[in-house]
Amino acid sequence: MAVERLDRSTLYGTVSSARTGFYKTQWNRLKPYFFGMCSAQKKALSLLLILLSVLMSGSVHSSALVSINDLENRIRHPANLLILDVRPRVSYMLGHVPGAHNVWRPAFQADENDYPYSGMRASEQKLSRLLSRLGATSTTEIILYDDQQGMDAARLWWLLKLYGHDQVSILNGGLTAWEKQKKKLNFKSPNPPKRSNYQFTGEPHPQWLAELEQVKSIQKKENAILVDVRDLNEYSGLTRKSGAHRRGRIPGSLWFEYKLTVNANGFLDREQLSRLFHTAGITPDKEIILYCQSGVRSAHTLFVLTEILGYKKIRNYDGSWIEWSWIKELPTIKGPPEKPNKPQKS
């Protein structure tokens, strides 16, 4: 496939260094005048510089993404803030962002007896109980991070948005970027918060959820695609992760590995991401259903497409390969991609 042959160094480029140079140049020019201005003039100039940086930069701009510096500043004023470290407990105890509470997958997955297979989403009631224990309210700003390039954070982000919590975002680059910038780590849990009575009151996003019947029918629709974001060995049926019941993939699904959208610093910028998806034939005019092993990696891709690229017609198949492979009557196929994507000529 074309996505396999893309030159990653070309994709990542040097946007960050160029952007930094732009900021420094503008500041050096304006600094002599800045300190002689009144507060209103300073505010206007600051807004202008922000606008210029957006126009000049190819970086990621999304209200659902938080930078390292933004989080560090927010920690200094933590009122109505909840930081969640979405990793196993042992990883959390080896060092975490100051003030972060720990949650891991069992806390936001369905209970064992809810489904005959694993990995399904927790109910709205279970998520409400979790947020109540964490002292959250419907207006709490929730910032999520992990050390897996946003994969697990995106799963919880998707669930919170699905049920209707408005102020939730992901730390760009996660704990890896936090440590890379030599930011402070804590090794003890913060004090338990005062329990609340959490209720989802924001805008729910049921349009981001795909159920089994929708996956079955998408192949019959025009201008609609099913996208498998697992690695190539899983897609081809060479390997089977724990929890899946068969090897292979859903017939007719396109392969696009979710990891292509990130690098060591976090998400690629909007221009790079747009080029990647368009090259793979994943365009905003199409109706798109994403799946992986259990709806985790596909939630990550949904985050990219909705929050960074602004796609509207996109769903995450929560049951994903675990559910599909469990149902023996459903067809599966193995082997390399059937129709390799070719780069579009401009």
Short mmCIF file of C-alpha atoms in Angstrom, two decimals:
data_model
loop_
_atom_site.label_atom_id
_atom_site.label_comp_id
_atom_site.label_asym_id
_atom_site.label_seq_id
_atom_site.Cartn_x
_atom_site.Cartn_y
_atom_site.Cartn_z
CA MET A 1 0.00 0.00 0.00
CA ALA A 2 1.01 3.58 -0.51
CA VAL A 3 0.89 4.24 3.21
CA GLU A 4 3.56 1.58 3.73
CA ARG A 5 5.94 3.34 1.36
CA LEU A 6 5.49 6.88 2.62
CA ASP A 7 8.72 8.51 3.75
CA ARG A 8 8.04 9.28 7.41
CA SER A 9 10.85 11.82 7.64
CA THR A 10 9.31 13.72 4.76
CA LEU A 11 5.92 13.63 6.43
CA TYR A 12 7.14 14.88 9.79
CA GLY A 13 9.27 17.67 8.32
CA THR A 14 10.63 20.54 10.38
CA VAL A 15 7.47 22.43 11.18
CA SER A 16 8.31 22.85 14.85
CA SER A 17 11.69 24.52 14.30
CA ALA A 18 10.30 26.82 11.63
CA ARG A 19 7.41 27.82 13.86
CA THR A 20 9.73 28.50 16.78
CA GLY A 21 11.86 30.73 14.60
CA PHE A 22 8.80 32.67 13.50
CA TYR A 23 7.75 33.32 17.12
CA LYS A 24 11.24 34.50 18.12
CA THR A 25 11.58 36.81 15.14
CA GLN A 26 8.22 38.51 15.75
CA TRP A 27 8.89 38.88 19.48
CA ASN A 28 12.33 40.42 18.97
CA ARG A 29 10.85 42.96 16.60
CA LEU A 30 7.99 43.94 18.88
CA LYS A 31 9.64 43.68 22.31
CA PRO A 32 10.89 47.32 22.48
CA TYR A 33 7.37 48.59 21.87
CA PHE A 34 5.56 46.03 24.00
CA PHE A 35 6.73 47.27 27.38
CA GLY A 36 5.66 50.81 26.59
CA MET A 37 2.08 49.86 25.83
CA CYS A 38 -0.98 50.06 28.03
CA SER A 39 -2.73 46.82 29.03
CA ALA A 40 -5.40 47.11 26.33
CA GLN A 41 -2.76 47.58 23.64
CA LYS A 42 -0.79 44.60 24.97
CA LYS A 43 -3.91 42.45 24.87
CA ALA A 44 -4.68 43.43 21.28
CA LEU A 45 -1.10 42.75 20.23
CA SER A 46 -1.12 39.37 21.94
CA LEU A 47 -4.29 38.37 20.08
CA LEU A 48 -2.73 39.48 16.80
CA LEU A 49 0.36 37.37 17.42
CA ILE A 50 -1.79 34.35 18.19
CA LEU A 51 -3.68 34.86 14.93
CA LEU A 52 -0.45 35.22 12.99
CA SER A 53 0.97 32.06 14.52
CA VAL A 54 -2.10 30.10 13.46
CA LEU A 55 -1.89 31.41 9.90
CA MET A 56 1.85 30.86 9.56
CA SER A 57 2.01 27.47 11.22
CA GLY A 58 1.08 24.04 9.95
CA SER A 59 0.76 22.75 13.50
CA VAL A 60 -2.17 20.98 15.10
CA HIS A 61 -4.81 23.39 16.39
CA SER A 62 -7.69 21.75 18.22
CA SER A 63 -9.52 22.58 21.42
CA ALA A 64 -9.36 18.85 22.17
CA LEU A 65 -5.54 18.93 22.35
CA VAL A 66 -3.51 20.41 25.18
CA SER A 67 0.19 21.23 24.88
CA ILE A 68 2.80 20.45 27.53
CA ASN A 69 3.18 24.13 28.44
CA ASP A 70 -0.58 24.66 28.58
CA LEU A 71 -0.99 21.77 31.02
CA GLU A 72 1.91 22.97 33.16
CA ASN A 73 0.28 26.41 33.40
CA ARG A 74 -3.11 24.89 34.10
CA ILE A 75 -1.70 22.85 36.99
CA ARG A 76 -0.76 26.12 38.71
CA HIS A 77 -4.47 27.03 38.75
CA PRO A 78 -6.14 23.64 39.24
CA ALA A 79 -9.67 24.78 40.10
CA ASN A 80 -12.26 22.53 38.44
CA LEU A 81 -9.51 20.53 36.73
CA LEU A 82 -9.23 16.73 36.62
CA ILE A 83 -6.11 15.16 35.11
CA LEU A 84 -6.39 11.45 34.36
CA ASP A 85 -3.43 9.17 33.79
CA VAL A 86 -4.82 6.39 31.60
CA ARG A 87 -2.27 3.63 32.26
CA PRO A 88 -1.89 0.50 34.38
CA ARG A 89 -1.46 1.24 38.08
CA VAL A 90 2.16 0.06 38.20
CA SER A 91 3.14 2.46 35.40
CA TYR A 92 1.36 5.30 37.19
CA MET A 93 3.26 4.65 40.44
CA LEU A 94 6.59 4.85 38.60
CA GLY A 95 5.94 8.50 37.82
CA HIS A 96 3.03 10.65 36.66
CA VAL A 97 2.03 14.25 35.98
CA PRO A 98 1.55 16.15 39.26
CA GLY A 99 -2.05 16.02 40.44
CA ALA A 100 -3.07 13.24 38.05
CA HIS A 101 -5.40 10.49 39.18
CA ASN A 102 -5.05 7.00 37.75
CA VAL A 103 -7.70 5.15 35.74
CA TRP A 104 -7.21 2.06 33.64
CA ARG A 105 -9.28 0.14 31.12
CA PRO A 106 -11.39 -2.00 33.52
CA ALA A 107 -12.75 1.25 34.99
CA PHE A 108 -14.29 2.29 31.66
CA GLN A 109 -15.00 -1.10 30.09
CA ALA A 110 -18.20 -3.11 30.35
CA ASP A 111 -18.35 -5.54 33.25
CA GLU A 112 -17.44 -9.16 32.53
CA ASN A 113 -21.03 -10.44 32.54
CA ASP A 114 -22.41 -7.68 30.29
CA TYR A 115 -21.22 -9.31 27.04
CA PRO A 116 -20.02 -12.80 26.04
CA TYR A 117 -16.77 -11.22 24.78
CA SER A 118 -14.37 -8.65 26.17
CA GLY A 119 -13.43 -5.05 25.50
CA MET A 120 -16.83 -3.37 25.11
CA ARG A 121 -17.52 0.14 26.36
CA ALA A 122 -18.78 0.84 29.86
CA SER A 123 -22.34 2.01 30.26
CA GLU A 124 -23.18 5.65 30.86
CA GLN A 125 -24.09 4.72 34.44
CA LYS A 126 -20.71 3.11 35.09
CA LEU A 127 -18.91 6.16 33.70
CA SER A 128 -21.06 8.42 35.89
CA ARG A 129 -20.07 6.44 38.98
CA LEU A 130 -16.38 6.64 38.00
CA LEU A 131 -16.53 10.42 37.55
CA SER A 132 -18.44 10.76 40.83
CA ARG A 133 -15.64 8.94 42.68
CA LEU A 134 -13.18 11.33 41.02
CA GLY A 135 -15.14 14.37 42.22
CA ALA A 136 -16.00 15.61 38.73
CA THR A 137 -18.99 17.70 37.73
CA SER A 138 -20.46 18.38 34.31
CA THR A 139 -18.34 21.55 34.06
CA THR A 140 -15.02 19.97 35.10
CA GLU A 141 -12.20 20.28 32.60
CA ILE A 142 -10.80 16.77 32.09
CA ILE A 143 -7.34 16.31 30.57
CA LEU A 144 -6.26 12.79 29.62
CA TYR A 145 -2.86 11.32 28.84
CA ASP A 146 -1.06 7.99 28.49
CA ASP A 147 2.34 6.76 27.27
CA GLN A 148 0.98 5.03 24.14
CA GLN A 149 0.83 7.97 21.73
CA GLY A 150 -2.68 8.83 22.90
CA MET A 151 -4.26 5.44 22.20
CA ASP A 152 -5.80 4.74 25.61
CA ALA A 153 -6.48 8.42 26.30
CA ALA A 154 -8.43 8.60 23.04
CA ARG A 155 -10.58 5.62 24.03
CA LEU A 156 -11.68 7.35 27.26
CA TRP A 157 -12.03 10.69 25.42
CA TRP A 158 -14.37 9.00 22.92
CA LEU A 159 -16.51 7.53 25.70
CA LEU A 160 -16.80 10.80 27.59
CA LYS A 161 -17.81 12.63 24.42
CA LEU A 162 -20.16 9.81 23.43
CA TYR A 163 -22.16 10.20 26.64
CA GLY A 164 -21.92 13.98 26.82
CA HIS A 165 -19.03 15.56 28.72
CA ASP A 166 -18.06 18.74 26.90
CA GLN A 167 -14.73 19.78 28.37
CA VAL A 168 -12.38 16.88 27.73
CA SER A 169 -9.04 16.97 25.94
CA ILE A 170 -5.86 14.95 25.38
CA LEU A 171 -2.30 15.95 26.24
CA ASN A 172 -0.44 16.08 22.95
CA GLY A 173 2.52 13.70 23.14
CA GLY A 174 1.38 12.31 26.49
CA LEU A 175 3.74 11.40 29.29
CA THR A 176 6.52 10.69 26.76
CA ALA A 177 6.58 14.33 25.65
CA TRP A 178 6.18 15.51 29.26
CA GLU A 179 9.29 13.60 30.31
CA LYS A 180 11.17 14.59 27.17
CA GLN A 181 10.76 18.23 28.20
CA LYS A 182 12.03 17.30 31.68
CA LYS A 183 8.84 18.32 33.45
CA LYS A 184 8.23 17.37 37.05
CA LEU A 185 6.93 13.89 37.93
CA ASN A 186 5.11 12.82 41.08
CA PHE A 187 5.29 9.34 42.59
CA LYS A 188 2.45 9.52 45.10
CA SER A 189 -1.25 9.68 44.39
CA PRO A 190 -3.02 12.98 45.15
CA ASN A 191 -5.47 13.07 48.04
CA PRO A 192 -8.81 11.40 47.24
CA PRO A 193 -11.24 14.02 45.92
CA LYS A 194 -14.58 14.77 47.55
CA ARG A 195 -17.18 12.51 45.96
CA SER A 196 -19.67 14.20 43.64
CA ASN A 197 -22.95 13.16 42.06
CA TYR A 198 -21.88 13.28 38.44
CA GLN A 199 -24.42 13.46 35.61
CA PHE A 200 -23.72 13.77 31.89
CA THR A 201 -25.37 17.03 30.82
CA GLY A 202 -23.29 18.05 27.80
CA GLU A 203 -23.81 17.27 24.12
CA PRO A 204 -23.77 13.50 23.49
CA HIS A 205 -22.24 12.11 20.29
CA PRO A 206 -24.18 8.93 19.41
CA GLN A 207 -23.26 9.55 15.76
CA TRP A 208 -19.70 8.46 16.65
CA LEU A 209 -20.76 4.91 17.55
CA ALA A 210 -21.14 2.04 15.07
CA GLU A 211 -22.99 -1.12 16.02
CA LEU A 212 -22.73 -4.53 14.35
CA GLU A 213 -25.65 -4.06 11.95
CA GLN A 214 -24.21 -0.79 10.66
CA VAL A 215 -20.90 -2.52 9.93
CA LYS A 216 -22.70 -5.30 8.07
CA SER A 217 -24.58 -2.84 5.87
CA ILE A 218 -21.82 -0.35 5.06
CA GLN A 219 -20.51 -2.46 2.19
CA LYS A 220 -23.83 -1.97 0.37
CA LYS A 221 -23.68 1.81 0.56
CA GLU A 222 -22.20 4.11 -2.04
CA ASN A 223 -19.31 6.33 -1.00
CA ALA A 224 -18.85 4.48 2.30
CA ILE A 225 -15.78 2.64 3.60
CA LEU A 226 -14.78 0.37 6.45
CA VAL A 227 -11.26 1.03 7.77
CA ASP A 228 -9.13 -1.40 9.83
CA VAL A 229 -6.51 0.52 11.85
CA ARG A 230 -4.68 -2.49 13.34
CA ASP A 231 -1.15 -3.41 12.32
CA LEU A 232 -0.55 -5.21 9.04
CA ASN A 233 0.05 -8.63 10.64
CA GLU A 234 -3.32 -8.49 12.40
CA TYR A 235 -5.04 -7.23 9.27
CA SER A 236 -3.48 -9.97 7.12
CA GLY A 237 -4.28 -12.72 9.62
CA LEU A 238 -0.66 -13.54 10.44
CA THR A 239 -1.16 -12.80 14.14
CA ARG A 240 -4.09 -12.86 16.57
CA LYS A 241 -4.15 -10.72 19.69
CA SER A 242 -5.50 -12.09 22.95
CA GLY A 243 -9.27 -11.67 23.09
CA ALA A 244 -9.88 -12.21 19.39
CA HIS A 245 -11.47 -15.51 18.39
CA ARG A 246 -10.20 -15.83 14.81
CA ARG A 247 -7.45 -14.40 12.62
CA GLY A 248 -8.02 -12.09 9.71
CA ARG A 249 -10.21 -9.08 8.96
CA ILE A 250 -13.70 -8.04 7.95
CA PRO A 251 -14.10 -8.52 4.18
CA GLY A 252 -13.86 -5.33 2.17
CA SER A 253 -12.06 -3.31 4.83
CA LEU A 254 -9.29 -0.90 3.93
CA TRP A 255 -6.06 -0.98 5.94
CA PHE A 256 -4.67 2.19 7.53
CA GLU A 257 -2.58 1.76 10.69
CA TYR A 258 -3.42 4.31 13.36
CA LYS A 259 0.27 4.86 14.26
CA LEU A 260 0.86 6.71 11.00
CA THR A 261 -0.82 9.77 12.52
CA VAL A 262 1.70 10.35 15.31
CA ASN A 263 5.41 10.73 15.98
CA ALA A 264 7.50 11.00 19.15
CA ASN A 265 6.24 14.54 19.79
CA GLY A 266 2.53 13.82 19.38
CA PHE A 267 0.10 14.15 16.51
CA LEU A 268 1.27 15.18 13.06
CA ASP A 269 0.11 18.58 11.87
CA ARG A 270 -3.12 19.07 9.98
CA GLU A 271 -1.54 19.34 6.54
CA GLN A 272 0.46 16.13 6.98
CA LEU A 273 -2.55 14.26 8.32
CA SER A 274 -4.77 15.45 5.50
CA ARG A 275 -2.21 14.28 2.94
CA LEU A 276 -1.95 10.87 4.60
CA PHE A 277 -5.68 10.19 4.65
CA HIS A 278 -6.36 11.54 1.19
CA THR A 279 -3.56 9.35 -0.22
CA ALA A 280 -5.22 6.34 1.42
CA GLY A 281 -8.62 7.25 -0.04
CA ILE A 282 -10.07 8.18 3.37
CA THR A 283 -11.73 11.48 2.49
CA PRO A 284 -14.32 13.63 4.31
CA ASP A 285 -17.01 13.13 1.66
CA LYS A 286 -17.26 9.44 2.58
CA GLU A 287 -19.18 7.73 5.33
CA ILE A 288 -16.50 6.00 7.42
CA ILE A 289 -16.58 3.24 10.03
CA LEU A 290 -13.35 2.49 11.88
CA TYR A 291 -12.46 -0.67 13.74
CA CYS A 292 -9.49 -2.38 15.40
CA GLN A 293 -9.23 -5.13 18.03
CA SER A 294 -11.61 -3.61 20.60
CA GLY A 295 -12.37 -0.02 19.57
CA VAL A 296 -9.33 1.50 21.28
CA ARG A 297 -6.98 2.23 18.38
CA SER A 298 -9.95 3.12 16.20
CA ALA A 299 -11.04 5.72 18.80
CA HIS A 300 -7.58 7.27 18.33
CA THR A 301 -8.15 7.53 14.57
CA LEU A 302 -11.64 8.94 15.14
CA PHE A 303 -10.08 11.62 17.35
CA VAL A 304 -7.69 12.58 14.56
CA LEU A 305 -10.35 12.68 11.87
CA THR A 306 -12.98 14.56 13.88
CA GLU A 307 -10.96 16.89 16.10
CA ILE A 308 -7.99 17.73 13.89
CA LEU A 309 -9.33 17.26 10.36
CA GLY A 310 -13.00 18.04 10.97
CA TYR A 311 -14.55 14.92 9.39
CA LYS A 312 -18.27 14.61 10.11
CA LYS A 313 -19.47 11.22 8.85
CA ILE A 314 -17.38 8.88 10.98
CA ARG A 315 -18.11 6.15 13.52
CA ASN A 316 -16.12 3.85 15.79
CA TYR A 317 -17.17 0.18 15.78
CA ASP A 318 -17.04 -0.56 19.49
CA GLY A 319 -17.20 -4.36 19.18
CA SER A 320 -14.52 -4.29 16.49
CA TRP A 321 -12.62 -7.47 15.65
CA ILE A 322 -13.34 -9.14 19.01
CA GLU A 323 -17.08 -9.08 18.43
CA TRP A 324 -16.91 -9.85 14.71
CA SER A 325 -14.54 -12.81 15.16
CA TRP A 326 -16.67 -14.19 18.01
CA ILE A 327 -19.73 -14.56 15.77
CA LYS A 328 -18.92 -17.71 13.79
CA GLU A 329 -21.45 -17.02 11.04
CA LEU A 330 -19.73 -13.78 9.99
CA PRO A 331 -17.21 -14.02 7.14
CA THR A 332 -13.51 -13.25 7.53
CA ILE A 333 -10.62 -13.14 5.09
CA LYS A 334 -6.83 -13.31 5.38
CA GLY A 335 -3.92 -12.26 3.23
CA PRO A 336 -2.34 -8.98 2.12
CA PRO A 337 -4.41 -5.92 1.21
CA GLU A 338 -6.61 -6.71 -1.76
CA LYS A 339 -6.45 -3.33 -3.46
CA PRO A 340 -3.31 -1.38 -2.60
CA ASN A 341 -3.86 2.36 -2.43
CA LYS A 342 -1.99 4.43 -4.97
CA PRO A 343 -0.95 8.04 -4.39
CA GLN A 344 -3.39 10.51 -5.91
CA LYS A 345 -2.02 12.68 -8.71
CA SER A 346 -2.58 16.35 -8.11
#
